[in-house]
XYZ file of C-alpha atoms in Angstrom:
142
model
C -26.727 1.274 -19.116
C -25.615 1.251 -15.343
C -26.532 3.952 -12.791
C -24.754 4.123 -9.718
C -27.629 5.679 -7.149
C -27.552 7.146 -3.834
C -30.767 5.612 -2.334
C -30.734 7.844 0.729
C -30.374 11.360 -1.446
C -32.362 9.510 -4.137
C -30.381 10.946 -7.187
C -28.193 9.108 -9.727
C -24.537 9.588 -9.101
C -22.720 7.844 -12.316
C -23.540 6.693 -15.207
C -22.143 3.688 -17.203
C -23.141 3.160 -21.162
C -22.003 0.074 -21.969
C -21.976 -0.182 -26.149
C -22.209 -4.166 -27.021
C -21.305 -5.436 -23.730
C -21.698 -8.814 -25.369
C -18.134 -8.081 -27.112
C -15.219 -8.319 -24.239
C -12.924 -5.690 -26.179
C -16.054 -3.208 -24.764
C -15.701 -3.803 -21.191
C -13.439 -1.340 -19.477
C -12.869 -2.413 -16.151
C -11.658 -6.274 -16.520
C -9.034 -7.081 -14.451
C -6.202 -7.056 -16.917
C -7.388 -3.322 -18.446
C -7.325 -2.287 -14.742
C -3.630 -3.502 -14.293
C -2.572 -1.933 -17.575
C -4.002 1.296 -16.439
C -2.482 1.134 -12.379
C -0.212 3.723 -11.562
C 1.709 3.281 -8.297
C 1.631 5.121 -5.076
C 4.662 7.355 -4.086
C 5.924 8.292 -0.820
C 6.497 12.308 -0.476
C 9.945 13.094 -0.484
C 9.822 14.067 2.854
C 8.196 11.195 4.656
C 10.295 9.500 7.292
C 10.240 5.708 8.165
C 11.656 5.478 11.638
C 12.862 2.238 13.744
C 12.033 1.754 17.872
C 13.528 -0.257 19.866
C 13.005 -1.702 22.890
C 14.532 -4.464 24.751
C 15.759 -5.905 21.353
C 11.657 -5.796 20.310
C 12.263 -3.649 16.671
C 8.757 -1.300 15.815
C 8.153 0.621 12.366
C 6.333 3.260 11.987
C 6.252 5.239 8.668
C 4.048 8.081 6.607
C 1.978 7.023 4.137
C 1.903 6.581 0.558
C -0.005 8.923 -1.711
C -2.092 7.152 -4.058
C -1.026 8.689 -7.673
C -4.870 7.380 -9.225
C -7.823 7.091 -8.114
C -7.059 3.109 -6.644
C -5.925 3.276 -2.658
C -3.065 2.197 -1.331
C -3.977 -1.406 -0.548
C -1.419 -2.917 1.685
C 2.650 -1.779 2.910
C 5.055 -4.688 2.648
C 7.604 -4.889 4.978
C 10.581 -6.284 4.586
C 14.277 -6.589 6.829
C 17.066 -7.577 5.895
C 20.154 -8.687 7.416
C 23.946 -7.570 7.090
C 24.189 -10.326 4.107
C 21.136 -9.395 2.306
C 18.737 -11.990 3.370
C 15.196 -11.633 4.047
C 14.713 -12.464 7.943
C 11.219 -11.164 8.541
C 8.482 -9.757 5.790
C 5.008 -9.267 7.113
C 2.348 -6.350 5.870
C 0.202 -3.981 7.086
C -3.364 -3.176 5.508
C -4.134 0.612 5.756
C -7.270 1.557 6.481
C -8.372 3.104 2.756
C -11.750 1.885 3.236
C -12.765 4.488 6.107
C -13.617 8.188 6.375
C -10.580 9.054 8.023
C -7.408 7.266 6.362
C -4.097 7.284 8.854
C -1.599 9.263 8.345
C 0.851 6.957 10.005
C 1.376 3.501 10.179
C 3.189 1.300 12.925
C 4.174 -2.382 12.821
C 5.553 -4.504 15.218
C 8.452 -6.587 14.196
C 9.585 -8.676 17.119
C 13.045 -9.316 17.969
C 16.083 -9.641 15.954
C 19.343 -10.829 17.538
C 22.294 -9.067 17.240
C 23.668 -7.529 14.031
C 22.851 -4.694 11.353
C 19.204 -4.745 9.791
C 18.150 -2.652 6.915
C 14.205 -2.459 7.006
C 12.334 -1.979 3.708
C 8.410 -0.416 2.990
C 6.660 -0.681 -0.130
C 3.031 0.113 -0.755
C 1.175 -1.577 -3.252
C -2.408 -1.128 -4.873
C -5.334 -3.754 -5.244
C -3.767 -4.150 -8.692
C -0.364 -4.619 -8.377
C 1.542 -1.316 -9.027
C 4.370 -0.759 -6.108
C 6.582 1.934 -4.821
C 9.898 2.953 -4.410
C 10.491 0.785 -1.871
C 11.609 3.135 1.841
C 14.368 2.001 3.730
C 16.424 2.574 7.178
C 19.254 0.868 8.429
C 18.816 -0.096 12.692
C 21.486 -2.158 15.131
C 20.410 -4.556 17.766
C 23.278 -4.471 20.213
């Protein structure tokens, strides 16, 4: 038996019954049950992923995913591509799940990009593996 507690209001929150716990087709949360049972986020129909640019320096900023379970979006992936399809820059952005107050928004940075047509790409992912749609918008650096 686990109890989850809440030493400051001193009351029990949760509790776990754990029958045989010695047997590992009892445990519930291992990490392959909790990939099995991931659901990915989903970005609203209506959320926007816009592209800045300034002095050839390309930003992102997009909504946020909605986590479809109760796991938090863990991390965005971004992704841009050039006119031939190849990956030029992929870096990611870690929301901030873990506080009270979880962005709306998020922004990246990208850098520059020479000259040409980009297509930029955001997925969000959870701790255990289940990704979006991915987003996309096309941007030219002239």
């Amino acid at each position: 038996r686990l109890r989850g507690i809440d030493l400051i209001e001193q009351k029990v929150l949760c509790e776990y019954i754990l029958a045989n716990p010695a047997n590992p087709n009892n445990r519930e949360y291992t990490p392959e049950k909790q990939t099995a049972r991931a659901t990915a986020p989903v970005f609203t129909e209506d959320a926007k992923l816009k592209v800045f640019k300034a002095a050839k320096n390309v930003t992102v900023r997009f909504d946020a995913a909605q986590s479809t379970d109760s796991e938090p979006v863990f991390l965005y992936m971004v992704k841009v591509l050039n006119a031939d399809g190849e990956v030029v820059k992929s870096d990611w952005v870690l929301p901030k799940y873990y506080s009270a107050t979880v962005e709306k928004h998020e922004r990246l940075k990208l850098g520059k990009f020479e000259k040409g047509e980009y297509t930029v790409s955001v997925t969000a992912k959870t701790a255990w593996g289940a990704e979006s749609e991915a987003m996309t918008a096309n941007f030219t650096v002239k």
